[in-house]
Short mmCIF file of C-alpha atoms and ligand atoms in Angstrom, two decimals:
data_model
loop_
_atom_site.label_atom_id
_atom_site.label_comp_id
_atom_site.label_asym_id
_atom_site.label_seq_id
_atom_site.Cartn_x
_atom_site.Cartn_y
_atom_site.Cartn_z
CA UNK A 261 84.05 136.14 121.65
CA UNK A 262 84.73 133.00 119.82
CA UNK A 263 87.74 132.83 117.13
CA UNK A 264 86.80 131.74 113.84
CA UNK A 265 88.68 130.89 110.96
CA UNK A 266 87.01 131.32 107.63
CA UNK A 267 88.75 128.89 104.76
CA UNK A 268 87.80 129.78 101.19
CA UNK A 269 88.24 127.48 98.15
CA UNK A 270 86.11 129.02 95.51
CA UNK A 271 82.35 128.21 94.15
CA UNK A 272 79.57 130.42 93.30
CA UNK A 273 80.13 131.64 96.70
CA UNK A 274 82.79 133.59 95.54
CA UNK A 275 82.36 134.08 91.72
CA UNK A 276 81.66 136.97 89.33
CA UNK A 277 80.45 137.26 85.97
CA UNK A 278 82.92 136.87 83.22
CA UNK A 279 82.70 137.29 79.57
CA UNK A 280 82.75 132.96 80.02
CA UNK A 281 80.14 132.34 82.35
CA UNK A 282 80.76 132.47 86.56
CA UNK A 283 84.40 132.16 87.52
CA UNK A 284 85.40 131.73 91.68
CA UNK A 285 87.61 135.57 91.86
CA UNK A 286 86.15 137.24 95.22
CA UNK A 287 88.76 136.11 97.74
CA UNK A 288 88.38 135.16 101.25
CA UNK A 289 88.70 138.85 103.44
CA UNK A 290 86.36 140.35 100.41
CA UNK A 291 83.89 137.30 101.21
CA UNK A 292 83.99 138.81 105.06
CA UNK A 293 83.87 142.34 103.81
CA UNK A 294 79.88 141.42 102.84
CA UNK A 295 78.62 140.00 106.08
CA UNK A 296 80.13 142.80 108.48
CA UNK A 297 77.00 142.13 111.32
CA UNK A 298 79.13 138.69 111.95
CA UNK A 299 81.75 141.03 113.69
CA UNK A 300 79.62 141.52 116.17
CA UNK A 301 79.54 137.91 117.59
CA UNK A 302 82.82 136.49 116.55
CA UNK A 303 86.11 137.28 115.46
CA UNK A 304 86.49 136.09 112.37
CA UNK A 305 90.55 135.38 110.39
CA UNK A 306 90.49 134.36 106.59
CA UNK A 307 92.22 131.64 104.60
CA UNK A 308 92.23 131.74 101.03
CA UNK A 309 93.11 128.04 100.26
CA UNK A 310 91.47 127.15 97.09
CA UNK A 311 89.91 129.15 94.38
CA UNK A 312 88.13 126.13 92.32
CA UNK A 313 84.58 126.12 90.71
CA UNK A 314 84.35 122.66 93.07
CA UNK A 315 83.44 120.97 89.62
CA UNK A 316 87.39 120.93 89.87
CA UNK A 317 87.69 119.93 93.51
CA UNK A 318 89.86 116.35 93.80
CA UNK A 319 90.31 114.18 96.90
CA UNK A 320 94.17 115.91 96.75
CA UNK A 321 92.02 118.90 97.73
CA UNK A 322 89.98 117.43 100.77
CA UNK A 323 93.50 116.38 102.47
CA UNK A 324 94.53 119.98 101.81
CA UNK A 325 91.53 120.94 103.73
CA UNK A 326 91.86 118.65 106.66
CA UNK A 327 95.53 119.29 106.83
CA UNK A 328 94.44 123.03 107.13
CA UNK A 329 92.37 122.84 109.76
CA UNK A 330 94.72 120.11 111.61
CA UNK A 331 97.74 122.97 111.16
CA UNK A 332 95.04 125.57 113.07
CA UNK A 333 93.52 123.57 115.09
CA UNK A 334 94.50 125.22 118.14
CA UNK A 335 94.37 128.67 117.60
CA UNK A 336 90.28 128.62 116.71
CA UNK A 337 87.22 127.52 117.80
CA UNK A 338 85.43 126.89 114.92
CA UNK A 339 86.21 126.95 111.38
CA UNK A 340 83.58 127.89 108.11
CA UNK A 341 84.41 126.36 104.58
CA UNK A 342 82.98 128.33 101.42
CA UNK A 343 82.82 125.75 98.95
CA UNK A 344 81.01 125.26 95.42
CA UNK A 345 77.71 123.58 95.52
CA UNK A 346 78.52 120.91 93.02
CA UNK A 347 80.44 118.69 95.31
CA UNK A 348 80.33 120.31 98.63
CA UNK A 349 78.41 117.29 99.76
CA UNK A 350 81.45 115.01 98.65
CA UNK A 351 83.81 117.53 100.29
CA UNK A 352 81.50 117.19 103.38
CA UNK A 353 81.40 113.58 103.87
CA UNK A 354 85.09 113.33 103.06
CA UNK A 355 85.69 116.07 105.73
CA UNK A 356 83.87 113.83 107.94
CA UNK A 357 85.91 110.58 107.57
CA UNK A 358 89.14 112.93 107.34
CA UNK A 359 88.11 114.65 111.00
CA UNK A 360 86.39 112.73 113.61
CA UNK A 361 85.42 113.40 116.78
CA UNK A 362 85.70 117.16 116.81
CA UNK A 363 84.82 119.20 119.69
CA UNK A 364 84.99 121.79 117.37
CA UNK A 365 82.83 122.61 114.59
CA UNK A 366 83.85 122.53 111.31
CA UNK A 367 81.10 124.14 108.62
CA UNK A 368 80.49 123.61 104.90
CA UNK A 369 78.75 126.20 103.19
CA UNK A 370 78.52 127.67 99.58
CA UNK A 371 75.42 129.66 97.54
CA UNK A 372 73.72 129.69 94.78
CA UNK A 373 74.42 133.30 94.06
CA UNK A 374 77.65 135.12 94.20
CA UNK A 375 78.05 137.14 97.30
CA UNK A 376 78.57 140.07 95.25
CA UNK A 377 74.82 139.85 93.70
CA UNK A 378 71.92 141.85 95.35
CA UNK A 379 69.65 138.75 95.77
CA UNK A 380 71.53 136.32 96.86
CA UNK A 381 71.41 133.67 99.63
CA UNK A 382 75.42 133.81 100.35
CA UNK A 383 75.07 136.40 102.92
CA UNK A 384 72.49 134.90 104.76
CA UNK A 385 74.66 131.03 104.24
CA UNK A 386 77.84 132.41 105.68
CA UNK A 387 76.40 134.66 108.25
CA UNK A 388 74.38 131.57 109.42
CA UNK A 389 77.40 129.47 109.15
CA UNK A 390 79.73 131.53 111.72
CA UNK A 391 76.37 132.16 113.52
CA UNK A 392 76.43 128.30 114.28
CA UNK A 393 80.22 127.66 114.21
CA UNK A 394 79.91 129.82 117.38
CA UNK A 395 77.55 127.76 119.23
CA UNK A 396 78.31 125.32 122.13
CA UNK A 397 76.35 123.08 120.50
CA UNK A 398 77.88 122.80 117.01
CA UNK A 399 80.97 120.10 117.22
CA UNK A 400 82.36 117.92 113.81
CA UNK A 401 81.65 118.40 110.19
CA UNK A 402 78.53 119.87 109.01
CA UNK A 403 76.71 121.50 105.97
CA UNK A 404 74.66 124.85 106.72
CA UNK A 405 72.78 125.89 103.99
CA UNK A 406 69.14 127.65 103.18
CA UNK A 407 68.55 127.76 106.82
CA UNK A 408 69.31 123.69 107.65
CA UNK A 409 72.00 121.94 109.21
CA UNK A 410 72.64 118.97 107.99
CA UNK A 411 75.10 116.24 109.12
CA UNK A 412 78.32 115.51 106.72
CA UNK A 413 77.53 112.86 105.86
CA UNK A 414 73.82 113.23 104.99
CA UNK A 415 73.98 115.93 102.86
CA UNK A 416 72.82 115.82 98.70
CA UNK A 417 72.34 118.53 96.35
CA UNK A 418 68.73 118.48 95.29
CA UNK A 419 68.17 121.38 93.40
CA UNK A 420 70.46 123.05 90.60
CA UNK A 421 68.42 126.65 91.42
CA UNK A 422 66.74 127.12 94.43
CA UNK A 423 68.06 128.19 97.45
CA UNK A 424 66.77 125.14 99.24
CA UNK A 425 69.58 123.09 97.16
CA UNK A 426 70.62 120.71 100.06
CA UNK A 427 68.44 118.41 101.90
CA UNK A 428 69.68 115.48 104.83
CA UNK A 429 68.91 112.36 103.14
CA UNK A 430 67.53 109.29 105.50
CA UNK A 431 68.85 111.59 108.71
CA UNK A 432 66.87 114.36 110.22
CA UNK A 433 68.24 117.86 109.98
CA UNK A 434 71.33 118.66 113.04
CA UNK A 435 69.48 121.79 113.32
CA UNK A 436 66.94 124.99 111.65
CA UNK A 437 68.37 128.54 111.84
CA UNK A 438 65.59 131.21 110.77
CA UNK A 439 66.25 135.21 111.67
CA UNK A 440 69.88 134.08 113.54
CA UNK A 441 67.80 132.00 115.75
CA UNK A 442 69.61 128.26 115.94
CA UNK A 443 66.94 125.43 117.05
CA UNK A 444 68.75 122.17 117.56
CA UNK A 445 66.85 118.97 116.86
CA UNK A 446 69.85 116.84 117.58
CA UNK A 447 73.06 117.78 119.77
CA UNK A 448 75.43 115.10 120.97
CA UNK A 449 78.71 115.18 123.15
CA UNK A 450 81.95 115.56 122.18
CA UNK A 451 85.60 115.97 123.80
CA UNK A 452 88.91 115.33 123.61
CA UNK A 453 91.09 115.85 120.57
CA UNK A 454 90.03 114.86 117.43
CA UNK A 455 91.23 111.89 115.12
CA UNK A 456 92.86 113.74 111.83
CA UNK A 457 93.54 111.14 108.49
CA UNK A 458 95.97 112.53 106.08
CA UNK A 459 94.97 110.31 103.18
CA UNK A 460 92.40 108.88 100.63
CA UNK A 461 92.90 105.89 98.04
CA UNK A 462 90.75 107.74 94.84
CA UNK A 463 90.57 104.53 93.09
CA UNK A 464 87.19 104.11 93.54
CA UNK A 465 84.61 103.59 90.64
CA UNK A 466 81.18 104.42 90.75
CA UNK A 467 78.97 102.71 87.73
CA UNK A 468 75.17 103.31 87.42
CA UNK A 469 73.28 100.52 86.20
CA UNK A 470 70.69 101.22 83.13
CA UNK A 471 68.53 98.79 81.41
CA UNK A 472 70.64 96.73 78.96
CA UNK A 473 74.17 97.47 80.04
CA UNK A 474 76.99 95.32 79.42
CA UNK A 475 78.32 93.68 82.46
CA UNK A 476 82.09 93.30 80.78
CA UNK A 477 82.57 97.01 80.97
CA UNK A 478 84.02 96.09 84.44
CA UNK A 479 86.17 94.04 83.17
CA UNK A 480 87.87 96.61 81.16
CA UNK A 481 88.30 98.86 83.73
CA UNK A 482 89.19 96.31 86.53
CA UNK A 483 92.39 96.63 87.02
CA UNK A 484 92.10 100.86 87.69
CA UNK A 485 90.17 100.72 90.60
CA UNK A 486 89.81 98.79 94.23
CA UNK A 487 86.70 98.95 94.89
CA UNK A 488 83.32 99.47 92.52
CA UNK A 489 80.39 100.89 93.68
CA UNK A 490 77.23 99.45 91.58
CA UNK A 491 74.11 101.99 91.76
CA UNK A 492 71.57 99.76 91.01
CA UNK A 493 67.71 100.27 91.13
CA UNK A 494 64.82 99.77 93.99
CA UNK A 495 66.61 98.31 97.10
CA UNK A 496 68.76 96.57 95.41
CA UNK A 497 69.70 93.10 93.05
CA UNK A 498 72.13 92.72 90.42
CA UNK A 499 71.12 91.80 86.63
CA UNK A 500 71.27 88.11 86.10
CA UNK A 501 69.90 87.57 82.49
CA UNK A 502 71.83 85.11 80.29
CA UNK A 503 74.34 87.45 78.76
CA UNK A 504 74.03 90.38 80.17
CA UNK A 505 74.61 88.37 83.83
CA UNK A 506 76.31 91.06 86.41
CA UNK A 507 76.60 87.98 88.92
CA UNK A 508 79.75 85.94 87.24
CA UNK A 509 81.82 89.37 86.48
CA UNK A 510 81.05 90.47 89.71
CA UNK A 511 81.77 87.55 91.16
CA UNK A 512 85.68 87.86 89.46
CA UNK A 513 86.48 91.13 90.59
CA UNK A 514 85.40 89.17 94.52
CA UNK A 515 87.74 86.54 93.77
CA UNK A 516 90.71 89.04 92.64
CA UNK A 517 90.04 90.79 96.28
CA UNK A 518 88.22 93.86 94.59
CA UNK A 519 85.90 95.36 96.82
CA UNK A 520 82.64 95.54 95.31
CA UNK A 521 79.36 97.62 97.33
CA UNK A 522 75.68 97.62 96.01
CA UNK A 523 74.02 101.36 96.01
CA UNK A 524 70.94 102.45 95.22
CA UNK A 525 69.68 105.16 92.18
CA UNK A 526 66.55 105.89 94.99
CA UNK A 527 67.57 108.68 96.92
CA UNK A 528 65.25 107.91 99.68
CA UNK A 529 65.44 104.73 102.10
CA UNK A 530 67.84 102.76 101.12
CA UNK A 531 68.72 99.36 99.65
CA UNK A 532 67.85 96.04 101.08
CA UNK A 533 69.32 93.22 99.25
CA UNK A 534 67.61 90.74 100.99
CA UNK A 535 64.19 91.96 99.84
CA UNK A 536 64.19 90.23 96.50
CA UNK A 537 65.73 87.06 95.08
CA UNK A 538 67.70 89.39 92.75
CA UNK A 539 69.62 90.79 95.63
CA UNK A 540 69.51 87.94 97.82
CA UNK A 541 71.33 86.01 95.64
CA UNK A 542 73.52 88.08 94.96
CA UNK A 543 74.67 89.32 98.72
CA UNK A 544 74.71 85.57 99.68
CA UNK A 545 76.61 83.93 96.66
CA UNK A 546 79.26 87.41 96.33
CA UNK A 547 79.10 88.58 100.16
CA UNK A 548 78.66 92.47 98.46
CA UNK A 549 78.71 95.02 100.67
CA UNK A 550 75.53 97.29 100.79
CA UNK A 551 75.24 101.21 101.34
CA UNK A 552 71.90 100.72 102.83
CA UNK A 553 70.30 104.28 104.41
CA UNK A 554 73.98 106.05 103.44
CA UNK A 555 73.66 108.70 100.85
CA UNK A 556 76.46 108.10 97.91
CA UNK A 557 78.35 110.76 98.77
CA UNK A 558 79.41 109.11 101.74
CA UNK A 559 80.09 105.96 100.38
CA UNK A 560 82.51 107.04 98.19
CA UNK A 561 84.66 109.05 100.94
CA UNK A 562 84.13 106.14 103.01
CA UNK A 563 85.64 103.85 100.89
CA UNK A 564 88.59 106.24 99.90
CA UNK A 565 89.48 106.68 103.28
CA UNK A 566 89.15 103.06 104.67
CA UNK A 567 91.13 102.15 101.40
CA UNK A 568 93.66 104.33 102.28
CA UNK A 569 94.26 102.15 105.38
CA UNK A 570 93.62 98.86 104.33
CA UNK A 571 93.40 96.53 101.36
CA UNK A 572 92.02 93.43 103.67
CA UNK A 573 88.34 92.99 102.63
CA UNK A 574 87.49 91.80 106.35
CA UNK A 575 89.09 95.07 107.50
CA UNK A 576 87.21 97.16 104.60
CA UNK A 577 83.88 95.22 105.17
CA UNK A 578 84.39 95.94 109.18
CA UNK A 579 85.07 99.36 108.70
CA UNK A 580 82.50 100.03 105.94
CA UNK A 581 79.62 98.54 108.66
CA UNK A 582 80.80 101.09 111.09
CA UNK A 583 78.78 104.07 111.84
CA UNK A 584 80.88 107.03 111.51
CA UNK A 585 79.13 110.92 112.16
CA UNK A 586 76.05 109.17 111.95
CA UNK A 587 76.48 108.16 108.64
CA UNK A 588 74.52 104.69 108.59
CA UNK A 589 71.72 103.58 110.71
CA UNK A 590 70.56 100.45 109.52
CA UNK A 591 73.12 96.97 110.46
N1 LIG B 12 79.72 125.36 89.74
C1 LIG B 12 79.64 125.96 91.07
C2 LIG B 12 80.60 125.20 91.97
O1 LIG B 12 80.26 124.14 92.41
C3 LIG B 12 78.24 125.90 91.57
C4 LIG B 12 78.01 126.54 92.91
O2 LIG B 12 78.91 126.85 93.67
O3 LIG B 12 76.83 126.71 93.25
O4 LIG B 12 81.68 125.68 92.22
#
C-alpha cells in the first residue's frame, strides 16, 4: 500500500462557520477522519503546517511547503496539499518551479465547502487527490479538483462558487477522475531525484493596464520591485499615445536592468506581440519578455524563482523561455 503524507495549511477545506464569516479550524487528522474509504488504498500520515485562509498565503509560505516535502521526501510516496482556493493556483505553480522533476507526486487540492458541511465537494477533492497521489502514473506538482487534473502550472480559478472552480488554461487536462476511476490523457516519465529550490525573490509587480492609466505610476514604484509584469489587452502592445506613452517609462526601467514581461488580461491563447504594430514595436525597440500561452500564475512564480537565482537579464530572459512542467508551449 502506498505511504502518503497529507500536508494541511488551511482554506475552506478546512474551515467552519464563525460568528465572522469561514475561518480555516478543522486540522489535518480531523480532515482524514471524513474520508475514512481512503484507508483502504493507502496509508495515509498528517501534517498540519499552515492554518491560513490562503488569502494570507506569502511566497515565505511556498518555501515552507517545499522545504516540507524536501525534509519527507523519503519516507512517502506521494504527498496531498489542502490548500484555500484563492491562491492555490499560485501555490501550485510556485510548487512547480520550487520541485522539479519529481518521481513522486505532489497534489494541490482545496473545496469550495468545508469538509465538515453535508454537501460539499471536499470529500470527493481529497479522496480523489490520494486516489491519484497513489497512482504510478501521477509524478510532480499537480492540482486535482472537481474531478480534473490539471498541471501546476496551468491551473486558474474560474469560478468563485461552483464546484468546477479550476480549469487548465491553454494545456489539456493531466487527467479525469469520475466514480474513483483515473483516465489519463497525458502521462510522461520521470526518475531520479528531484531538483528542490529553497528560495523566491517576491519583488515582483504585477500592474493591469486600463484605458487611460498613467504610465509614471511605474516610476514611483520602480525602485521596489525587479521585475514588472504589464497585463495588457488582446495579444499584446503597450500604450503609446503622447502623454500617456508606456514605451519611454518602460523603456527606463530596461535601461536600469529591470526586468519588464508583457501579459495578457485574455485568459485564453495567449499574447503575440508581433501581431500588431503596438506590440511589435514595443518587443523590438524594449526586447520585453512575453508570457505568451503561460497562465499568470505561473509567470509570477517563475519570475520569483529565476530572480532568486539571478539578476542577469540574459540569464532571466533564458530561463523565463524555458519550458518548465509544461508550463509554456509556444517559443
Ligand atoms: N478564502 C478561502 C481560501 O482561499 C477560499 C477557499 O478555500 O475556497 O482560503
Amino acid at each position: 500500500m502506498k505511504k502518503i503524507l497529507l500536508i494541511a495549511t488551511g482554506g475552506t477545506i478546512a474551515s467552519k462557520r464563525t460568528d465572522n464569516g469561514l475561518a480555516p479550524l478543522i486540522l489535518s487528522e480531523e480532515l482524514l477522519d471524513y474520508v475514512p474509504d481512503a484507508r483502504e488504498f493507502c496509508q495515509v500520515d498528517s501534517l498540519q503546517l499552515l492554518n491560513l485562509d490562503s488569502t494570507n498565503m506569502l511566497p515565505e509560505h511556498w518555501v515552507m511547503m517545499a522545504e516540507a516535502i524536501e525534509a519527507r521526501y523519503d519516507s512517502y510516496d506521494g504527498f496531498v496539499i489542502c490548500h484555500g482556493t484563492d491562491t492555490l493556483a499560485f501555490t501550485a505553480a510556485a510548487l512547480s518551479y520550487l520541485i522539479q522533476n519529481s518521481p513522486k507526486p505532489i497534489i494541490i487540492t482545496g473545496a469550495q465547502k468545508p469538509i465538515d458541511m453535508e454537501n460539499t465537494d471536499a470529500r470527493i477533492n481529497l479522496t480523489d487527490s490520494l486516489r491519484y497521489a497513489c497512482c504510478g502514473k501521477a509524478h510532480d506538482v499537480s492540482v486535482v479538483f472537481g474531478g480534473k487534473v490539471i498541471a501546476g502550472t496551468r491551473a486558474r480559478k474560474m469560478r468563485a462558487k461552483s464546484y468546477n472552480a479550476f480549469s487548465s488554461i491553454n494545456f489539456p487536462y493531466l487527467a479525469s477522475i469520475q466514480d474513483g476511476r483515473i483516465v489519463h490523457y497525458i502521462t510522461s516519465d520521470c526518475s531520479g531525484r528531484p531538483a528542490f529550490y529553497h528560495s523566491l525573490n517576491s519583488r515582483v509587480f504585477l500592474l493591469k493596464l486600463i484605458p487611460g492609466i498613467q504610465p509614471d505610476i511605474l516610476s514611483f514604484i520602480e525602485d521596489r520591485y525587479d521585475a514588472f509584469i504589464i497585463e495588457g489587452y488582446g495579444v499584446g502592445g503597450l500604450p503609446d499615445d503622447g502623454e500617456r506613452s508606456f514605451l519611454s517609462e518602460v523603456e527606463r526601467l530596461v535601461q536600469k536592468g529591470k526586468i519588464v514581461v508583457m501579459a495578457t488580461q485574455v485568459i485564453h491563447e495567449g499574447s503575440d506581440m508581433t501581431v500588431y504594430e503596438v506590440g511589435h514595436l514595443a518587443k523590438e525597440k524594449l526586447g520585453l519578455l512575453e508570457c505568451r500561452d503561460m497562465t499568470l500564475e505561473a509567470a509570477v512564480a517563475k519570475l520569483m524563482w529565476i530572480l532568486s537565482l539571478t539578476g542577469d537579464p540574459v540569464r532571466v530572459r533564458a530561463m523565463f523561455n524555458t519550458t518548465i512542467r509544461y508550463d509554456l508551449l509556444f517559443s
